[in-house]
Short mmCIF file of C-alpha atoms and ligand atoms in Angstrom, two decimals:
data_model
loop_
_atom_site.label_atom_id
_atom_site.label_comp_id
_atom_site.label_asym_id
_atom_site.label_seq_id
_atom_site.Cartn_x
_atom_site.Cartn_y
_atom_site.Cartn_z
CA MET A 1 27.68 -21.39 -11.10
CA ALA A 2 29.85 -22.41 -14.17
CA ASP A 3 28.64 -25.85 -14.82
CA PHE A 4 24.82 -24.77 -14.19
CA SER A 5 22.93 -25.63 -17.32
CA GLY A 6 19.59 -24.30 -15.87
CA PRO A 7 18.31 -20.70 -16.64
CA PRO A 8 20.46 -17.79 -16.21
CA LEU A 9 20.39 -16.43 -12.46
CA ARG A 10 18.09 -13.20 -11.90
CA GLU A 11 20.15 -10.54 -13.39
CA GLU A 12 20.63 -8.70 -10.00
CA LEU A 13 22.33 -11.87 -8.48
CA GLU A 14 25.14 -12.18 -11.38
CA GLY A 15 28.33 -11.92 -9.87
CA PHE A 16 27.62 -12.28 -6.13
CA GLU A 17 29.11 -14.53 -3.92
CA PRO A 18 27.14 -15.80 -0.73
CA TYR A 19 27.42 -13.48 2.02
CA GLY A 20 29.61 -14.52 4.99
CA ALA A 21 32.64 -13.73 7.15
CA PRO A 22 35.28 -16.53 6.97
CA GLN A 23 34.68 -19.60 9.20
CA LEU A 24 38.20 -20.71 9.97
CA ASP A 25 39.25 -23.28 12.50
CA VAL A 26 41.72 -20.90 14.46
CA PRO A 27 41.70 -20.63 18.39
CA VAL A 28 40.31 -17.32 19.05
CA LEU A 29 37.43 -16.08 17.12
CA LEU A 30 37.11 -12.69 17.09
CA ASN A 31 35.29 -11.72 13.89
CA VAL A 32 31.45 -12.18 14.07
CA ASN A 33 30.62 -10.43 17.37
CA GLU A 34 29.41 -13.55 19.68
CA ASN A 35 29.29 -13.67 22.92
CA PRO A 36 32.56 -15.87 24.01
CA TYR A 37 30.80 -17.55 26.75
CA PRO A 38 29.11 -20.76 26.21
CA PRO A 39 26.08 -21.58 28.20
CA SER A 40 26.64 -23.71 31.76
CA GLN A 41 25.75 -27.02 31.95
CA ALA A 42 22.74 -26.17 33.94
CA VAL A 43 21.37 -24.17 31.12
CA VAL A 44 22.57 -26.74 28.45
CA ASP A 45 20.35 -29.40 30.66
CA ASP A 46 17.34 -27.37 30.88
CA ILE A 47 17.44 -26.75 26.94
CA ALA A 48 17.91 -30.41 26.51
CA ARG A 49 14.81 -30.95 28.30
CA ALA A 50 12.91 -28.65 26.47
CA VAL A 51 14.13 -29.99 22.95
CA THR A 52 13.35 -33.61 24.37
CA GLU A 53 9.84 -32.49 25.11
CA ALA A 54 9.47 -30.82 21.69
CA ALA A 55 10.81 -33.77 20.12
CA GLY A 56 7.74 -35.75 21.26
CA GLY A 57 5.42 -33.76 18.90
CA LEU A 58 7.63 -33.36 15.94
CA ASN A 59 5.08 -35.26 13.76
CA ARG A 60 3.11 -32.08 13.78
CA TYR A 61 3.69 -28.55 12.39
CA PRO A 62 4.76 -25.99 15.42
CA ASP A 63 2.49 -23.49 16.62
CA ARG A 64 2.57 -21.05 13.72
CA GLU A 65 1.48 -17.98 15.87
CA PHE A 66 4.10 -18.80 18.54
CA LEU A 67 2.45 -16.44 20.92
CA ALA A 68 3.86 -18.30 24.00
CA LEU A 69 7.32 -16.98 22.84
CA ARG A 70 6.32 -13.83 21.51
CA ASN A 71 4.82 -13.09 25.16
CA ASP A 72 8.28 -14.25 26.53
CA LEU A 73 10.17 -11.82 24.33
CA ALA A 74 7.75 -8.77 25.00
CA ALA A 75 8.15 -9.32 28.85
CA TYR A 76 11.99 -9.51 28.55
CA LEU A 77 12.36 -6.61 26.05
CA GLY A 78 9.54 -4.73 27.81
CA ALA A 79 11.77 -5.17 30.94
CA GLU A 80 15.04 -4.63 29.45
CA SER A 81 14.07 -1.17 27.84
CA GLY A 82 11.80 0.19 30.53
CA ALA A 83 8.74 -0.14 27.98
CA ASP A 84 5.32 -1.74 28.07
CA LEU A 85 4.98 -4.55 25.34
CA THR A 86 2.38 -7.15 24.55
CA GLY A 87 3.04 -10.33 22.61
CA GLU A 88 1.14 -9.28 19.70
CA GLN A 89 3.46 -6.33 19.40
CA VAL A 90 6.58 -8.66 18.56
CA TRP A 91 7.63 -10.91 16.05
CA ALA A 92 10.37 -13.46 15.59
CA ALA A 93 12.09 -15.26 13.05
CA ASN A 94 15.12 -17.30 12.30
CA GLY A 95 17.65 -14.51 13.16
CA SER A 96 17.10 -10.85 13.04
CA ASN A 97 18.43 -11.13 9.41
CA GLU A 98 15.09 -12.95 8.88
CA VAL A 99 13.27 -10.57 10.58
CA MET A 100 14.49 -7.63 8.77
CA LEU A 101 13.63 -9.58 5.26
CA HIS A 102 10.31 -9.94 6.33
CA LEU A 103 9.99 -6.14 6.54
CA LEU A 104 11.69 -5.55 3.17
CA GLN A 105 9.32 -8.37 1.68
CA ALA A 106 6.25 -6.74 3.13
CA PHE A 107 7.22 -2.77 2.87
CA GLY A 108 10.03 -3.34 0.11
CA GLY A 109 9.45 -4.46 -3.65
CA PRO A 110 9.66 -3.28 -7.27
CA GLY A 111 9.40 0.34 -7.87
CA ARG A 112 10.11 1.02 -3.90
CA THR A 113 13.48 2.31 -2.45
CA ALA A 114 15.32 1.13 0.88
CA LEU A 115 17.61 3.56 2.40
CA SER A 116 20.31 3.81 5.03
CA PHE A 117 23.28 5.58 6.00
CA ALA A 118 26.92 4.09 5.15
CA PRO A 119 28.97 2.62 6.44
CA THR A 120 26.48 0.16 8.02
CA TYR A 121 25.82 -3.86 8.18
CA SER A 122 26.25 -5.09 4.62
CA MET A 123 23.39 -7.44 4.86
CA TYR A 124 21.11 -4.60 4.48
CA PRO A 125 21.40 -4.26 0.34
CA GLU A 126 21.18 -7.82 0.45
CA TYR A 127 17.51 -7.64 1.81
CA ALA A 128 17.15 -4.95 -0.72
CA ARG A 129 18.54 -7.01 -3.69
CA ASP A 130 16.44 -10.07 -2.85
CA THR A 131 13.19 -8.43 -2.44
CA ASN A 132 13.98 -6.10 -5.89
CA THR A 133 14.08 -3.13 -3.57
CA THR A 134 16.23 -0.12 -5.03
CA TRP A 135 18.79 0.52 -2.50
CA VAL A 136 20.04 3.95 -1.56
CA THR A 137 22.37 5.13 1.18
CA GLY A 138 23.01 8.55 2.64
CA ARG A 139 26.33 9.07 4.53
CA ARG A 140 27.63 8.94 8.05
CA GLU A 141 30.04 11.72 9.03
CA THR A 142 33.65 11.12 10.05
CA ASP A 143 32.85 10.13 13.54
CA PHE A 144 30.25 7.97 12.00
CA THR A 145 27.37 9.84 13.32
CA ILE A 146 24.02 10.69 11.46
CA ASP A 147 23.72 14.53 10.44
CA VAL A 148 19.96 14.76 10.88
CA GLU A 149 19.75 17.60 8.38
CA HIS A 150 21.62 15.72 5.84
CA ALA A 151 19.11 12.53 6.73
CA LEU A 152 16.19 14.58 6.32
CA ALA A 153 17.43 15.99 2.91
CA THR A 154 18.24 12.05 1.47
CA LEU A 155 14.85 11.13 2.81
CA ALA A 156 13.42 14.29 0.73
CA GLU A 157 15.21 13.27 -2.53
CA HIS A 158 14.60 9.32 -2.62
CA ARG A 159 11.36 9.25 -0.68
CA PRO A 160 11.94 5.67 0.49
CA SER A 161 9.33 2.90 2.06
CA VAL A 162 12.19 1.44 4.36
CA VAL A 163 15.01 3.22 6.35
CA LEU A 164 17.52 0.85 8.21
CA LEU A 165 19.05 2.19 11.09
CA ALA A 166 21.55 0.31 12.73
CA SER A 167 22.03 1.36 16.49
CA PRO A 168 24.75 0.33 17.59
CA ASN A 169 26.16 0.41 14.27
CA ASN A 170 27.91 -2.25 12.53
CA PRO A 171 30.98 -2.01 11.94
CA THR A 172 31.42 1.25 13.86
CA GLY A 173 29.71 0.46 17.26
CA THR A 174 28.17 4.01 17.03
CA ALA A 175 24.73 4.30 18.69
CA LEU A 176 22.26 7.07 17.82
CA PRO A 177 20.72 9.60 19.92
CA LEU A 178 16.96 9.13 20.37
CA ASP A 179 16.28 12.46 19.10
CA VAL A 180 17.88 11.51 15.82
CA ILE A 181 15.76 8.27 15.30
CA GLU A 182 12.65 10.35 16.45
CA ARG A 183 13.08 13.38 13.77
CA ILE A 184 13.84 10.59 11.00
CA THR A 185 10.76 8.78 12.34
CA LYS A 186 8.72 11.82 12.06
CA THR A 187 9.49 12.62 8.77
CA CYS A 188 9.20 9.11 7.62
CA ALA A 189 5.79 8.92 8.83
CA GLU A 190 4.64 11.60 6.62
CA LEU A 191 6.05 10.00 3.35
CA PRO A 192 5.12 7.34 4.57
CA CYS A 193 7.94 4.74 5.12
CA VAL A 194 8.47 2.20 7.79
CA VAL A 195 11.84 3.02 10.06
CA VAL A 196 13.64 -0.04 11.20
CA VAL A 197 15.99 0.76 14.31
CA ASP A 198 18.26 -2.47 14.42
CA GLU A 199 19.52 -2.82 17.66
CA ALA A 200 21.45 -6.20 17.42
CA TYR A 201 23.82 -4.88 20.05
CA GLY A 202 21.55 -3.29 22.28
CA GLU A 203 22.18 -4.96 25.48
CA PHE A 204 25.79 -3.53 25.23
CA ARG A 205 24.80 0.08 24.80
CA ARG A 206 26.77 2.37 27.63
CA ALA A 207 24.58 3.30 30.43
CA GLY A 208 22.35 6.58 29.75
CA THR A 209 21.69 5.49 26.14
CA PRO A 210 18.09 4.57 25.87
CA SER A 211 16.48 2.10 23.61
CA ALA A 212 14.51 3.13 20.56
CA VAL A 213 11.67 0.68 22.02
CA THR A 214 10.48 3.55 24.16
CA LEU A 215 9.41 5.39 21.20
CA LEU A 216 7.14 2.91 19.77
CA PRO A 217 3.86 3.87 21.59
CA SER A 218 4.67 7.43 19.68
CA TYR A 219 5.07 6.13 16.03
CA ARG A 220 3.12 3.36 14.23
CA ASN A 221 5.80 3.14 11.32
CA LEU A 222 8.71 2.35 14.01
CA ALA A 223 9.93 -1.62 14.28
CA VAL A 224 13.01 -2.20 16.68
CA ALA A 225 14.82 -5.22 16.14
CA ARG A 226 16.76 -7.28 18.26
CA THR A 227 18.57 -10.66 18.33
CA MET A 228 19.27 -13.43 20.96
CA SER A 229 22.59 -13.70 18.88
CA LYS A 230 24.85 -11.43 20.63
CA ALA A 231 24.58 -10.38 24.22
CA PHE A 232 22.15 -13.51 24.71
CA ALA A 233 24.86 -15.92 23.66
CA LEU A 234 22.66 -17.89 21.38
CA ALA A 235 23.92 -17.26 18.03
CA GLY A 236 23.54 -21.20 17.52
CA ALA A 237 19.85 -21.08 17.82
CA ARG A 238 19.12 -18.41 15.22
CA VAL A 239 16.14 -16.16 17.09
CA GLY A 240 15.84 -12.73 16.24
CA TYR A 241 12.95 -10.42 16.84
CA LEU A 242 11.29 -7.33 16.74
CA ALA A 243 8.95 -5.05 18.53
CA ALA A 244 6.12 -2.78 16.92
CA GLY A 245 2.96 -1.88 16.73
CA ARG A 246 0.24 -4.63 16.07
CA ASP A 247 -0.42 -3.48 12.49
CA LEU A 248 3.14 -3.36 11.44
CA VAL A 249 3.42 -7.19 13.09
CA ASP A 250 0.56 -8.07 11.49
CA ALA A 251 1.77 -7.14 7.93
CA LEU A 252 4.97 -9.35 8.70
CA ARG A 253 2.44 -12.49 9.21
CA ILE A 254 1.38 -12.25 5.49
CA VAL A 255 4.94 -12.52 4.39
CA ARG A 256 6.37 -15.22 6.61
CA LEU A 257 6.37 -18.78 5.28
CA PRO A 258 4.34 -20.99 7.05
CA TYR A 259 5.77 -22.53 10.42
CA HIS A 260 9.08 -20.57 9.62
CA LEU A 261 9.84 -20.92 13.44
CA SER A 262 10.40 -24.52 14.27
CA ALA A 263 8.96 -26.22 17.40
CA VAL A 264 12.53 -26.88 18.40
CA THR A 265 14.07 -23.43 17.75
CA GLN A 266 10.73 -22.07 19.78
CA ALA A 267 11.54 -24.51 22.85
CA VAL A 268 15.30 -23.80 22.76
CA ALA A 269 14.29 -19.70 22.80
CA ARG A 270 11.74 -20.12 25.83
CA ALA A 271 14.23 -22.19 27.86
CA ALA A 272 17.05 -19.18 27.22
CA LEU A 273 14.84 -16.76 28.38
CA ARG A 274 14.00 -18.85 31.34
CA HIS A 275 17.90 -18.29 32.04
CA ARG A 276 17.91 -14.91 30.78
CA ASP A 277 19.90 -13.41 34.03
CA GLU A 278 22.76 -16.15 33.47
CA LEU A 279 23.12 -15.84 29.87
CA LEU A 280 23.25 -12.07 29.84
CA GLY A 281 25.35 -12.39 32.91
CA ARG A 282 28.55 -11.44 31.21
CA VAL A 283 27.34 -8.43 29.34
CA ALA A 284 28.64 -6.02 31.90
CA GLU A 285 32.03 -7.82 31.93
CA LEU A 286 32.07 -7.56 27.74
CA ARG A 287 31.31 -3.62 28.25
CA THR A 288 34.09 -2.86 30.28
CA ALA A 289 36.59 -4.85 28.29
CA ARG A 290 35.02 -3.08 25.11
CA ASP A 291 35.96 0.23 26.90
CA GLU A 292 39.40 -1.03 28.12
CA THR A 293 40.07 -2.28 24.32
CA VAL A 294 39.18 1.01 23.03
CA GLU A 295 41.61 2.84 25.63
CA TRP A 296 44.43 0.07 24.64
CA LEU A 297 44.14 0.59 20.86
CA ARG A 298 44.53 4.43 21.40
CA ALA A 299 47.32 3.97 24.10
CA ARG A 300 49.15 2.04 21.20
CA GLY A 301 48.85 5.09 19.05
CA LEU A 302 46.07 3.99 16.70
CA GLU A 303 42.32 5.15 16.23
CA ALA A 304 39.26 3.40 17.98
CA VAL A 305 35.77 4.29 17.48
CA ASP A 306 33.64 4.66 20.76
CA SER A 307 31.49 1.56 20.97
CA ASP A 308 28.11 0.78 22.27
CA ALA A 309 28.41 -2.87 20.76
CA ASN A 310 30.93 -5.76 21.69
CA PHE A 311 33.10 -4.91 18.92
CA VAL A 312 35.38 -2.09 18.20
CA LEU A 313 36.55 -0.48 14.77
CA PHE A 314 40.21 0.27 14.75
CA GLY A 315 42.89 1.48 12.31
CA ARG A 316 43.82 3.28 10.10
CA PHE A 317 46.19 0.85 8.45
CA ALA A 318 48.19 1.46 5.26
CA ASP A 319 47.88 -2.40 4.46
CA ARG A 320 44.63 -4.03 6.79
CA HIS A 321 44.66 -7.13 4.64
CA GLY A 322 48.02 -7.66 5.63
CA VAL A 323 47.45 -6.75 9.67
CA TRP A 324 44.47 -9.37 9.24
CA GLN A 325 46.76 -12.00 8.09
CA ALA A 326 49.46 -11.31 10.33
CA VAL A 327 47.16 -11.75 13.37
CA LEU A 328 45.46 -14.72 12.07
CA ALA A 329 48.86 -16.37 11.63
CA ASP A 330 48.92 -16.01 15.47
CA GLY A 331 45.57 -18.10 15.81
CA VAL A 332 43.14 -14.76 16.24
CA LEU A 333 40.55 -14.27 13.54
CA ILE A 334 39.33 -10.60 13.35
CA ARG A 335 37.25 -9.24 10.62
CA GLU A 336 38.38 -7.14 7.64
CA THR A 337 35.18 -4.97 7.32
CA GLY A 338 34.23 -1.16 7.20
CA PRO A 339 36.08 1.67 5.53
CA ASP A 340 39.41 1.40 3.90
CA GLY A 341 42.03 0.95 6.46
CA TRP A 342 39.85 -0.27 9.35
CA LEU A 343 39.50 -3.26 10.98
CA ARG A 344 36.79 -4.87 13.50
CA VAL A 345 37.53 -6.83 16.52
CA SER A 346 34.99 -8.57 18.83
CA ILE A 347 35.47 -8.64 22.63
CA GLY A 348 36.18 -12.31 23.57
CA SER A 349 37.07 -13.83 26.83
CA PRO A 350 40.35 -11.96 28.55
CA ALA A 351 42.54 -14.79 27.44
CA GLU A 352 41.21 -14.05 23.73
CA ASN A 353 41.45 -10.39 24.29
CA ASP A 354 45.14 -10.89 25.45
CA ALA A 355 46.00 -13.21 22.44
CA PHE A 356 44.48 -10.33 20.17
CA ARG A 357 46.66 -7.41 21.85
CA ARG A 358 50.02 -9.65 21.95
CA SER A 359 49.43 -10.31 18.14
CA LEU A 360 48.82 -6.99 17.33
CA THR A 361 51.76 -5.45 19.30
CA ALA A 362 54.06 -7.66 17.71
CA TYR A 363 52.94 -6.58 14.48
CA LEU A 364 53.27 -3.13 15.35
CA ASP A 365 56.89 -3.55 16.65
CA ARG A 366 57.60 -5.20 13.48
CA VAL A 367 56.04 -2.52 10.96
CA PRO A 368 56.20 0.99 12.79
CA GLU A 369 55.04 2.45 9.73
CA ALA A 370 51.82 0.59 9.60
CA THR A 371 49.40 3.19 10.88
CA VAL A 372 48.36 5.99 8.45
CA SER A 373 45.85 9.08 9.44
CA GLU A 374 44.42 9.17 5.92
CA VAL A 375 43.74 6.23 3.63
CA GLN A 376 44.48 7.23 -0.04
CA ALA A 377 41.44 6.47 -2.04
C1 LIG B 401 23.86 -4.91 13.11
C2 LIG B 401 23.38 -6.22 12.74
N1 LIG B 401 22.03 -6.47 12.67
C3 LIG B 401 21.59 -7.75 12.64
C4 LIG B 401 22.56 -8.84 12.46
C5 LIG B 401 21.79 -10.23 12.09
O1 LIG B 401 21.91 -10.97 13.47
P1 LIG B 401 21.31 -12.65 13.47
O2 LIG B 401 20.70 -12.76 12.05
O3 LIG B 401 22.18 -13.25 13.95
O4 LIG B 401 20.17 -12.13 14.47
C6 LIG B 401 23.72 -8.77 12.76
C7 LIG B 401 24.83 -9.90 12.83
O5 LIG B 401 25.82 -9.76 12.85
C8 LIG B 401 24.02 -7.29 12.92
O6 LIG B 401 25.81 -6.88 13.26
#
């Protein structure tokens, strides 16, 4: 911004860099929790056919309400989470980031507060900042769970309008028990406050962990956000969505820009949903590889957090940046994120996971004093 001679940036944006993990051209990308498997040629061909059909009508604005896509998403999410949903209860946008920004635009704003429990997804404070919403965090415990009594006390103190609960949480992988979500949601209903359960990694949750979608019939102040970027292997298409009561969805329709979801995006998402079995076909394999990664890290003497997502937080290192750089020098990009001393690795293909393990093993052999049990503040 140094040479910009226009009006000063809004005060609350001063000093910020654009958000985003480094996008580096290296062979092994394990830094943004993508699905490592591209679509098969048959799926590519079907998506291309759908795009060709949509291209024939690109002189017209797209369907603003995109109910056909919302119906498809409702059918998928209902089946995945064991709930009954209609298209009117579903909302979608360009990634779940945009869906959650819509929520803050509708329910945040000047004089209002959004709240989450840290460490958590680093975009949440940005939604708040961009919508002029006060941002407050409570804490997660040392095992990254949320203590309900602390959560309820934090709600009482700050009386937020929006609570964001990532489950499974990024960067820790921790899923919240349904009773924790329910107690927070019940208290929020009285404030009143909207609770957003961000299930971006929901499909990777371990067996027996229910989705918060099953709570929707009981709470009109609850929204559950999902994305096609992770398990669905469709990060490049930018499609995220949420399920909630109809009233809440209708509130989001007020703040969306007209025609925010292009005809091409709608066509790609619908084609991908027709191939859900194939696109989601590697989820079980990725879950197994995730659990093996946790065990492998622990066997190497490291701490690794149990994960319900497609990544693992591990540490703790005296010099996590040094570890990140050493692994990068071997062509493996992981993420320097989370509390001091921790790093996050996404689960890749077997060859990619092996490359990560080889590189980390070499580092630990070279620097035997690399790990610490507590990171000094
Ligand atoms: C917890 C969480 N929520 C939401 C998102 C946003 O995903 P997208 O905008 O691609 O749907 C991410 C992406 O990494 C995430 O980790």
